[in-house]
XYZ file of C-alpha atoms in Angstrom:
344
model
C -2.938 -68.988 -42.670
C -6.644 -70.532 -43.906
C -9.640 -69.597 -41.577
C -9.809 -73.047 -40.811
C -6.499 -73.719 -40.114
C -5.824 -77.116 -37.650
C -3.543 -74.343 -35.608
C -7.182 -72.392 -34.687
C -9.804 -72.032 -32.153
C -11.883 -74.786 -33.771
C -9.084 -76.942 -33.605
C -9.196 -77.683 -29.864
C -12.122 -76.959 -28.446
C -16.558 -77.438 -29.457
C -18.239 -74.147 -30.854
C -21.309 -73.984 -29.590
C -24.677 -70.869 -30.123
C -26.298 -68.746 -27.564
C -28.313 -66.629 -27.525
C -27.332 -62.949 -26.653
C -26.349 -62.420 -22.970
C -27.532 -65.975 -21.573
C -25.834 -67.422 -19.446
C -25.495 -70.947 -17.315
C -26.523 -71.630 -14.242
C -23.254 -73.656 -13.833
C -19.599 -71.802 -14.307
C -18.138 -72.092 -17.781
C -15.729 -71.115 -19.564
C -17.428 -69.455 -22.845
C -15.198 -66.764 -25.009
C -17.773 -64.309 -27.641
C -17.041 -63.817 -30.776
C -20.331 -62.556 -31.723
C -23.349 -61.613 -29.144
C -25.123 -64.513 -30.703
C -22.374 -67.335 -31.427
C -19.663 -68.993 -28.682
C -17.661 -71.304 -28.269
C -16.296 -73.599 -25.039
C -13.372 -74.117 -23.853
C -12.270 -77.086 -21.748
C -11.680 -75.516 -18.187
C -10.149 -79.187 -17.494
C -6.866 -78.330 -20.318
C -3.963 -76.268 -17.873
C -3.918 -73.501 -19.891
C -7.479 -72.041 -19.360
C -8.160 -70.092 -16.117
C -11.594 -69.730 -15.007
C -12.265 -66.794 -12.838
C -16.033 -66.735 -11.750
C -17.133 -63.939 -8.926
C -19.385 -66.409 -6.373
C -21.777 -63.760 -5.227
C -22.422 -61.924 -9.130
C -21.816 -64.772 -11.093
C -19.600 -62.525 -13.513
C -17.058 -65.027 -14.717
C -13.680 -64.273 -16.707
C -12.043 -66.611 -19.378
C -7.827 -66.104 -19.491
C -5.519 -68.627 -20.735
C -1.819 -68.217 -19.539
C -0.439 -68.253 -23.168
C -0.048 -64.302 -23.389
C -2.141 -64.459 -20.250
C -4.797 -63.322 -22.283
C -7.878 -61.863 -21.061
C -10.063 -64.283 -23.440
C -13.701 -63.532 -22.367
C -15.128 -61.166 -19.638
C -18.782 -62.049 -19.202
C -20.887 -59.143 -16.578
C -23.461 -60.267 -13.498
C -26.038 -59.767 -16.273
C -24.910 -62.197 -18.576
C -23.226 -59.171 -21.020
C -20.072 -60.209 -23.124
C -17.625 -57.329 -22.987
C -14.963 -58.807 -24.586
C -14.413 -59.954 -28.519
C -12.523 -63.252 -29.643
C -11.751 -63.696 -33.541
C -13.752 -67.144 -34.061
C -10.436 -68.229 -36.101
C -7.885 -67.438 -33.503
C -4.755 -69.680 -33.221
C -5.537 -71.230 -30.184
C -1.577 -73.540 -29.802
C 1.090 -71.137 -29.549
C 1.861 -70.547 -32.027
C 0.990 -67.154 -33.024
C -0.633 -64.506 -30.863
C -4.359 -64.929 -29.423
C -6.363 -62.415 -32.040
C -8.718 -60.939 -30.375
C -9.640 -60.320 -26.128
C -7.006 -59.006 -24.848
C -2.959 -59.051 -25.920
C -0.838 -57.186 -24.089
C 1.588 -55.147 -26.203
C 5.286 -54.913 -23.794
C 8.096 -53.276 -24.194
C 6.690 -51.948 -27.627
C 3.827 -50.979 -28.784
C 3.883 -51.567 -32.889
C 7.878 -51.796 -33.268
C 10.070 -48.612 -33.155
C 12.489 -50.776 -32.185
C 13.930 -53.182 -35.300
C 16.030 -56.076 -33.374
C 12.275 -57.400 -32.057
C 9.155 -58.647 -32.628
C 6.213 -56.263 -32.919
C 4.021 -55.716 -29.875
C 7.179 -57.011 -28.076
C 6.805 -60.723 -26.049
C 4.409 -60.953 -23.150
C 1.762 -62.205 -25.636
C 3.941 -64.633 -27.022
C 5.173 -66.839 -24.298
C 3.025 -69.108 -21.071
C 2.766 -67.158 -17.876
C 2.705 -68.719 -14.397
C -0.133 -68.327 -11.771
C 1.208 -66.407 -8.816
C 0.601 -69.337 -6.390
C -1.565 -67.858 -3.288
C -2.783 -65.235 -5.880
C -6.572 -66.572 -6.460
C -9.430 -64.773 -4.232
C -12.717 -64.648 -4.380
C -14.792 -63.100 -2.512
C -18.029 -60.384 -1.992
C -16.584 -57.461 -3.234
C -14.444 -59.140 -6.466
C -12.615 -61.776 -7.765
C -9.126 -62.739 -9.199
C -5.634 -63.965 -9.617
C -2.281 -62.903 -10.257
C 0.015 -64.072 -13.560
C 3.230 -63.560 -14.103
C 6.898 -63.517 -16.835
C 9.923 -62.572 -15.946
C 12.308 -62.869 -18.278
C 14.381 -65.830 -18.255
C 11.579 -67.534 -18.498
C 10.709 -66.076 -22.361
C 11.531 -68.272 -25.592
C 9.756 -66.824 -27.834
C 9.853 -62.929 -29.265
C 13.356 -61.565 -27.723
C 14.633 -60.947 -30.964
C 18.423 -60.577 -31.508
C 19.152 -57.161 -30.157
C 17.696 -54.529 -27.152
C 16.406 -58.089 -25.269
C 17.814 -60.867 -26.842
C 19.431 -63.618 -25.114
C 22.932 -61.208 -24.231
C 21.107 -58.451 -23.281
C 21.718 -57.113 -19.889
C 18.447 -56.144 -19.231
C 15.432 -57.697 -17.220
C 12.624 -57.151 -16.452
C 9.132 -59.367 -14.519
C 5.602 -58.578 -15.329
C 2.288 -58.926 -13.562
C -0.492 -59.351 -14.020
C -3.359 -59.173 -11.742
C -6.692 -59.471 -13.502
C -10.046 -59.005 -10.608
C -13.539 -58.872 -12.104
C -17.067 -57.788 -10.388
C -20.337 -57.946 -11.209
C -19.954 -55.650 -13.834
C -16.693 -54.247 -13.886
C -13.015 -55.966 -14.975
C -9.857 -54.314 -14.028
C -6.167 -55.029 -15.771
C -3.397 -53.665 -14.133
C 0.737 -54.322 -15.543
C 3.559 -54.357 -12.695
C 6.813 -54.622 -15.015
C 9.647 -54.791 -12.595
C 12.932 -53.727 -13.653
C 14.628 -56.145 -11.998
C 18.463 -55.493 -13.783
C 20.550 -52.615 -13.030
C 20.249 -50.641 -16.451
C 17.368 -48.405 -16.862
C 15.947 -49.009 -20.031
C 13.176 -47.361 -22.135
C 9.384 -48.774 -23.037
C 5.928 -48.567 -24.220
C 2.510 -50.155 -22.571
C -0.576 -51.490 -23.845
C -3.780 -53.221 -23.423
C -4.864 -53.796 -27.120
C -8.652 -54.390 -25.864
C -10.958 -56.156 -28.571
C -14.445 -55.413 -27.314
C -17.374 -57.306 -28.660
C -20.121 -55.182 -30.516
C -23.582 -56.048 -30.005
C -26.021 -57.771 -32.728
C -22.848 -56.887 -35.064
C -23.469 -52.891 -35.247
C -19.763 -51.460 -35.383
C -19.958 -49.504 -38.911
C -23.512 -47.972 -37.315
C -22.170 -44.649 -35.665
C -25.277 -43.762 -34.052
C -24.667 -47.605 -31.635
C -20.826 -47.883 -32.510
C -18.590 -44.258 -31.033
C -15.776 -43.512 -28.799
C -16.120 -40.576 -26.442
C -13.791 -38.806 -24.546
C -11.278 -38.169 -26.980
C -11.608 -34.649 -27.487
C -8.873 -32.410 -27.503
C -6.364 -35.219 -27.813
C -3.787 -35.131 -31.182
C -4.568 -37.418 -33.562
C -2.508 -39.747 -35.420
C -3.561 -41.177 -38.436
C -1.926 -44.167 -39.469
C -4.244 -44.827 -42.267
C -4.327 -41.322 -43.934
C -0.905 -39.491 -42.925
C -2.407 -36.979 -41.466
C -2.416 -35.487 -37.940
C -4.526 -33.021 -36.574
C -7.037 -32.066 -33.376
C -9.871 -34.038 -32.385
C -12.458 -31.417 -31.761
C -16.096 -32.584 -29.953
C -17.345 -35.218 -32.688
C -16.784 -39.133 -31.368
C -14.615 -41.508 -32.882
C -16.870 -43.843 -35.305
C -15.204 -46.405 -37.664
C -15.633 -44.977 -41.254
C -15.570 -47.072 -44.214
C -12.395 -48.138 -44.258
C -10.041 -49.497 -41.943
C -9.261 -47.432 -38.828
C -5.878 -47.262 -37.110
C -5.446 -43.697 -35.476
C -3.084 -43.096 -32.111
C -4.885 -40.315 -29.777
C -1.799 -38.515 -27.736
C -3.208 -36.347 -24.568
C -3.064 -32.309 -25.283
C -0.881 -30.978 -21.696
C -1.997 -31.922 -18.158
C -4.752 -34.193 -19.375
C -3.404 -37.355 -17.467
C -5.587 -40.482 -16.888
C -7.911 -41.576 -19.822
C -11.681 -41.478 -19.259
C -13.832 -42.847 -22.680
C -16.994 -43.488 -22.890
C -17.492 -46.439 -25.576
C -20.638 -47.614 -27.607
C -20.660 -50.957 -28.193
C -23.442 -51.603 -30.636
C -26.751 -52.608 -29.193
C -27.973 -51.881 -25.832
C -24.172 -51.932 -25.271
C -22.192 -48.504 -22.752
C -18.775 -49.676 -21.874
C -17.394 -46.576 -19.636
C -13.229 -47.205 -19.618
C -10.374 -45.373 -17.634
C -6.755 -45.401 -17.443
C -3.771 -44.803 -15.232
C -0.346 -45.467 -15.352
C 3.091 -44.592 -13.570
C 6.515 -45.094 -13.082
C 7.986 -44.969 -10.252
C 5.247 -43.152 -8.963
C 5.500 -41.011 -11.477
C 1.513 -40.458 -13.264
C 2.715 -40.844 -16.718
C -0.266 -39.642 -19.374
C -2.302 -41.608 -21.183
C -3.173 -42.155 -24.724
C -5.123 -44.573 -26.549
C -5.941 -46.321 -29.786
C -8.569 -47.071 -31.980
C -8.217 -49.227 -34.371
C -11.086 -51.663 -36.549
C -9.264 -54.392 -39.940
C -12.865 -53.296 -41.619
C -13.311 -55.394 -44.595
C -10.511 -55.871 -46.870
C -7.865 -55.912 -43.937
C -10.410 -58.464 -42.274
C -10.684 -60.648 -44.964
C -6.656 -60.758 -45.292
C -5.740 -61.855 -41.791
C -5.889 -65.990 -41.501
C -7.092 -65.864 -38.255
C -9.752 -63.531 -38.134
C -13.629 -64.032 -39.414
C -13.994 -62.403 -42.944
C -16.672 -60.226 -41.362
C -15.890 -59.741 -37.709
C -15.330 -56.430 -38.054
C -18.749 -55.875 -37.713
C -18.089 -57.003 -34.570
C -15.185 -55.390 -32.336
C -13.625 -52.201 -32.094
C -9.846 -51.792 -30.725
C -10.152 -49.262 -27.597
C -6.584 -49.656 -26.954
C -5.151 -47.684 -24.187
C -1.196 -47.158 -23.662
C 1.160 -45.186 -22.512
C 3.438 -44.517 -26.151
C 5.342 -40.924 -25.716
C 7.131 -39.075 -23.312
C 7.351 -42.659 -21.149
C 10.763 -42.164 -19.102
C 13.285 -44.523 -18.603
C 12.246 -47.332 -15.610
C 15.351 -47.507 -13.901
C 16.918 -50.419 -12.176
C 15.841 -51.553 -9.325
C 12.325 -49.552 -9.673
C 8.426 -50.545 -10.847
C 5.680 -49.372 -13.776
C 2.509 -50.177 -13.383
C -0.442 -49.376 -15.921
C -4.205 -50.062 -14.836
C -7.327 -50.649 -17.331
C -10.967 -50.216 -15.726
C -14.124 -51.693 -17.989
C -17.254 -51.419 -16.423
C -20.494 -51.891 -18.583
C -22.988 -49.363 -17.470
């Protein structure tokens, strides 16, 4: 697609520009492409959900299509999440940037249905009465049942004639400096199914410093087994932080024996540190959390029609998930996965 296709983000909203970390007094649905450029969405659009924590002023923007978090801005006005300036927003494709939800698979180990599953390609419904705004936090719940999934089911495991059935509920809550995303996955059928789940989070790297190893790095993967999808290498990470090399980075980090929850510190540019924690369970049994680090770098960025050619400088994907040795989800049972990002 052209980088300025009529189906892109620019088709339906008006561009604006903000100084770094500025914030209007009136709540607005603003999404950030870099630390100095942003776009204001139309709050009258039925597909846009704006969460504002009244006490602190922090806010979050979601789209019902994909239950997709587009933006989170702290009470201090600091944008944490990055959205591609050329993201396709009309529902014809998954949205580039924000927090895409990957389930029942990450990538495409099962070729009978599309990469990353079907959650990010279908419109969700706000759970009636779920909105809240208290002194402690503000948030909302959205849900999607398999019977309402019309796109990306494929013709095999999750096709229209499958005996499998599920429902997913996403809870998003924010306070002055943190956002929590919890995905609840319910097996509504009688047959157990295999699954993976991952939150493909795009962090905004302040001042375009993604390739600066001092200002952009991830700490906390020490001792994890690394599967480098670019080089094909497998190795155990030492004490060094993860940084973006001078090529695309696409690496899966699998925890060592005995490591269950994920605890990372993400340096995302100038004056921008984020603590990330993630945990998950299947029917109450804790499951070890893996992580993925991805950045398309120059060549792949230029090849993507829904991504700015130079925006690889403004983002790093740090993606927690349940990817390996995940127990099947039995009929009538529930799995949950949670990430918490905190600006520090």
